[in-house]
Amino acid sequence: MQFGSLQEIVDGYIRDGQSVALEGFTHLIPFAAGHEILRQKKRDLHLIRMTPDLIYDQLIGAGCARALTFSWGGNPGVGSLHRLRDAVENDWPQPLTIHEHSHAGMAAAYTAGAARLPFGILRGYVGTHLSRVNPQIREVRCPYTNDAIATVPAINPDVTVLHAQAADRQGNILIRGIVGAQKEAALAANMLLVTVEEIVDSLGAPMNAIVLPHWVVTAIAEVPMGAYPSYAHGYYARDNAFYLAWDEMSRDRKRFTEWINRHVLCSHDHAEFLDSLAEAA
Amino acid sequence: MQFGSLQEIVDGYIRDGQSVALEGFTHLIPFAAGHEILRQKKRDLHLIRMTPDLIYDQLIGAGCARALTFSWGGNPGVGSLHRLRDAVENDWPQPLTIHEHSHAGMAAAYTAGAARLPFGILRGYVGTHLSRVNPQIREVRCPYTNDAIATVPAINPDVTVLHAQAADRQGNILIRGIVGAQKEAALAANMLLVTVEEIVDSLGAPMNAIVLPHWVVTAIAEVPMGAYPSYAHGYYARDNAFYLAWDEMSRDRKRFTEWINRHVLCSHDHAEFLDSLAEAA
Amino acid sequence: MSVDSALANTYTPAEMMTIAAARLLWPGCVCFVGIGVPSAAANLARLTHAPDMVLIYESGGIGTHPSVLPLSIGDGELAETATAVVSLPEIFSYWLQAGRIDVGFLGAAQIDRFGNLNTTVIGGYGKPKTRLPGAGGAPEIALHAKQIFVVLKQSPRSFVAKLDFCTSAGFLSGHGERARRALPGAGPQAVITDLGVLKPAIGSQELTLVARYENVSVDRIRAATGWPLAVANTVDVMAVPTAEELRVLRDLHKRTEIAHARDASRSRKTPALSASQVNA
Amino acid sequence: MSVDSALANTYTPAEMMTIAAARLLWPGCVCFVGIGVPSAAANLARLTHAPDMVLIYESGGIGTHPSVLPLSIGDGELAETATAVVSLPEIFSYWLQAGRIDVGFLGAAQIDRFGNLNTTVIGGYGKPKTRLPGAGGAPEIALHAKQIFVVLKQSPRSFVAKLDFCTSAGFLSGHGERARRALPGAGPQAVITDLGVLKPAIGSQELTLVARYENVSVDRIRAATGWPLAVANTVDVMAVPTAEELRVLRDLHKRTEIAHARDASRSRKTPALSASQVNA
């Protein structure tokens, strides 16, 4: 486990062509880390996430991704992701291969990944067309009842990136609030990068809290507001207006590209990104 | 969900012949509930638990059980369970059918039970004789890698009995500390009975605490010290001396039977049981 | 005319749809809720006739009591007011798949006459005309919830003879196929639109118009349906919203707007502040 | 003779066994610990040369720092001093099966020459002479931990030519069978007894005596083994316990006795008290 700047840890551990999961279920979405990946112009990534939202829309629109494994690709509470749509519908800026699941299927795949089983099982996908378009959705027979049970292959990302509330000085990570499949995605990965709101002397975690011990963490960067415009429970609220504005902003390729240039690429880091938004407001 | 006395809820929900899991992994073992089952002379129970300890030794020695599903049957930190041994080795007081697993296998079986899957999968049992003596341990082939993966049938007890720290007045249950497979055993069961140290106005549970909501609970009884001689984190410590003394006490059939008569059967409830132990001390 | 009845006469089709959905919920029912109309309907029911309903959001909140509607499925309000907050894998395995959900709410871009739903693509999958967000929790909600209520606006574009893609199973091809294939839940037992309510016919499971809203004709509903709509022998006219229903629903929406506006202004001010000072 | 060397000359075989096991652990290693000698050895290592070791107990404590030894695998001390306390299903799936354990400690009633272990029965399974507690976590610890250290007293009754029952796989029939069958971990890399240390031979994986303790002859060790014991060309004599090792180990045991006696007296007094007043 090492501490570093976000720039250092993205540069040090994320390579072109890798499978990368920036997990987060509405809460604690690692926006700052996604922007740093975008700034460092990583290419040919296989992005993985149950709910690719705005940060994946940005990475896809900026040409960082060759593939996407997901189960719901929208702007939560708002509507479509226009850059994701443009990639799938029109191959812009480049073709995007999609591997599509349901939430239950992806949860089973991450769980299998964390447990290092080669597959997960669920009663799922019955009567749907998803298994027609995703050949990875298969089935086994129950050795006791002979029931057909759906299977999904384990997901084991090369790198998982999380945002969390806090790390202590040893590098133990505390996550609280809505946790989605973050723990499973973290433990399924070969490398785990974490941005945190703050590094503290003691996590003060309740006994059965969700803590990732330092020895499963690859690297940590302190990035205050690192989930903005998503939120960090106990630190700041979700900027719902940003999500609404994105719907408008992202419809047009030119406006999208200008926004990325102005706010992400021309910012040196997340603090400058936040400043540039404040100036524009 | 109903509140009742321990006597009422054991009488109301536990029937001869049922499969019953009194779960607890060293911590929060439902001793009081086990004693009430013993007092009510339930018979032909199929007892289920990863770590049958003293309370199962007592139930088996008193003739309540026809079968036992388990993965480690000892007196933790001390040695053997002499009543369990006597039942297996000598059919005393009656034959006991055993269904034997490893902890990992039983954890997978409870997890499948809680998820209402017909079986659980694990990389386990490889190279051991357990699958020779437990025909329920089988295997499936991974549909992706063709690896052989062990399977266990789901465990779904008729009744699971837990002891927990607290319930609120709605019947929501808080468990904290070492939790073993209690949550899985609770959610795998058809009925869930819970004894608690106290009923409180508010659980004051941290956000990601282990809380079983009232609508999955069948019945609750307030039984202070209900885990004694096991412990309840935040309430009282484990009485290790009792566990040591049990090793001696339980070796002899006559001494065992006298102890059960004097302390359990002649006590009207758990408070009287505790008093009778205090008098004997 | 009293103030209350004046209020009741001004309701919108969207309000009527929400209220019609809320009326189908009952005290104590365990409801798996999505964002939008389902969330509004479930909370309206909880704040009126079914105060002890259990709301479960797929983001992990079990027994949530939000005072405002979440804008996203993972709003902090849902965690703060929940009996328990669990992981997403747990929600889908120990709670949904385990058969603990009485009612699952689903929306869709397309529905067919047997209640099968499409939220994946319009056009072909490989090169779609419109790529929609996709499945999310819907396939397994449709499979495991004891029953499903579908909420969507009725039009020939959404009520189609043939789905472009089947994301979630309703009654499949009807005539008992769902039961024959042993899907655990009973499937869509009501489709609540902005015009009326459809229910599956006994035997065929074909969606059949059983109720219309005030001032909406059966012909108008037929015209908004992309197949020859089955109509029950008697079509009820659903009671208009009560003053209390409208008041509670509008209060809920108003509280929601105020809260989200406040959060947004607070959130955008915070970059300059120390993070731990805010909202801790 | 100094006080320290006098101390070192008074050690018991059990102390030597614990210390020999502790010496095999290294800074930072992640160790899956059971009750008894393994727990004492792991904590001794943590309190001496390997302060940043990670101790995991199957009851759910990850990164525990107990100040006294647990009497049971689920003592409260393990939860109170852990980095995280997780469920037992999680310990076995996300942590052990996932290959995150460097060293798993196991004891046994019987061991054979290839390090296979029996903790299930002496005699036949159906009608055993002695029913032992059973498998517990051992089969999967033996399978998944990157390596296994076995700790048990050496006698012809425990070191047997043929196990009555195989509870946990060592090298199976040796000669590469474990590798051919692709068991994930490397199996038993050391067997630490009260007489010396055995390690698997390259090629055959037969357990081979590589070290003996001071004042214990190779012949005595042969006599304590129920098969013709393989002996390395050179058998080291393990260094006697250092004064620090003995001091730390004895302090640990003394603290443990005091704590458990205190807990017991407190626990037996509590029935008369209100539960929530105690230890809250």
Coordinates of N, CA, C and O in Angstrom, one line a residue, chain C residues 39 54-55 83 87-88 94 110 114 143 166 180 204 226 245-247 249:
Chain C
S39 N -41.7 5.6 -7.0 CA -41.2 6.1 -5.7 C -42.3 7.1 -5.2 O -42.6 7.0 -4.0
V54 N -43.3 -1.3 3.8 CA -41.9 -1.4 3.8 C -41.3 -1.1 2.5 O -41.7 -1.8 1.5
L55 N -40.6 0.0 2.4 CA -40.0 0.4 1.1 C -38.6 -0.1 1.0 O -37.7 0.1 1.9
T83 N -34.2 1.3 8.0 CA -33.9 0.4 9.1 C -32.6 -0.3 8.9 O -31.8 -0.5 9.9
S87 N -25.6 -4.2 1.2 CA -24.9 -4.1 -0.1 C -25.9 -4.5 -1.3 O -26.9 -5.1 -1.0
L88 N -25.6 -4.1 -2.5 CA -26.4 -4.4 -3.6 C -26.4 -5.9 -3.9 O -27.5 -6.4 -4.1
Y94 N -30.4 -12.0 -1.0 CA -31.1 -12.3 0.2 C -32.5 -11.7 0.3 O -33.3 -12.2 1.1
Q110 N -41.2 0.1 -23.7 CA -42.2 -0.7 -24.5 C -42.8 -1.8 -23.6 O -42.1 -2.4 -22.8
F114 N -48.8 -9.0 -23.3 CA -48.7 -10.0 -22.2 C -47.8 -9.4 -21.1 O -47.3 -10.2 -20.2
L143 N -39.1 -11.3 -12.3 CA -39.1 -12.7 -12.0 C -39.5 -13.1 -10.6 O -40.3 -14.0 -10.4
C166 N -36.9 -8.1 -25.4 CA -37.5 -8.4 -24.1 C -36.5 -8.3 -23.0 O -35.6 -9.2 -22.9
R180 N -46.2 -22.4 -16.4 CA -45.6 -23.7 -16.9 C -44.1 -23.6 -16.8 O -43.4 -24.6 -16.4
S204 N -55.8 -16.3 -20.4 CA -54.9 -15.9 -21.5 C -53.8 -15.0 -20.9 O -52.7 -14.9 -21.5
G226 N -51.0 -0.1 -29.2 CA -50.5 -0.5 -30.5 C -51.0 -1.9 -30.9 O -50.4 -2.5 -31.8
E245 N -55.3 12.9 -0.9 CA -54.3 12.4 -1.8 C -53.5 13.4 -2.5 O -52.2 13.4 -2.6
L246 N -54.2 14.4 -3.1 CA -53.6 15.5 -3.8 C -52.7 16.3 -2.9 O -51.6 16.7 -3.3
R247 N -53.2 16.6 -1.8 CA -52.4 17.5 -0.8 C -51.1 16.8 -0.4 O -50.1 17.4 -0.5
L249 N -49.5 14.3 -1.9 CA -48.7 14.1 -3.1 C -48.0 15.5 -3.4 O -46.8 15.5 -3.7

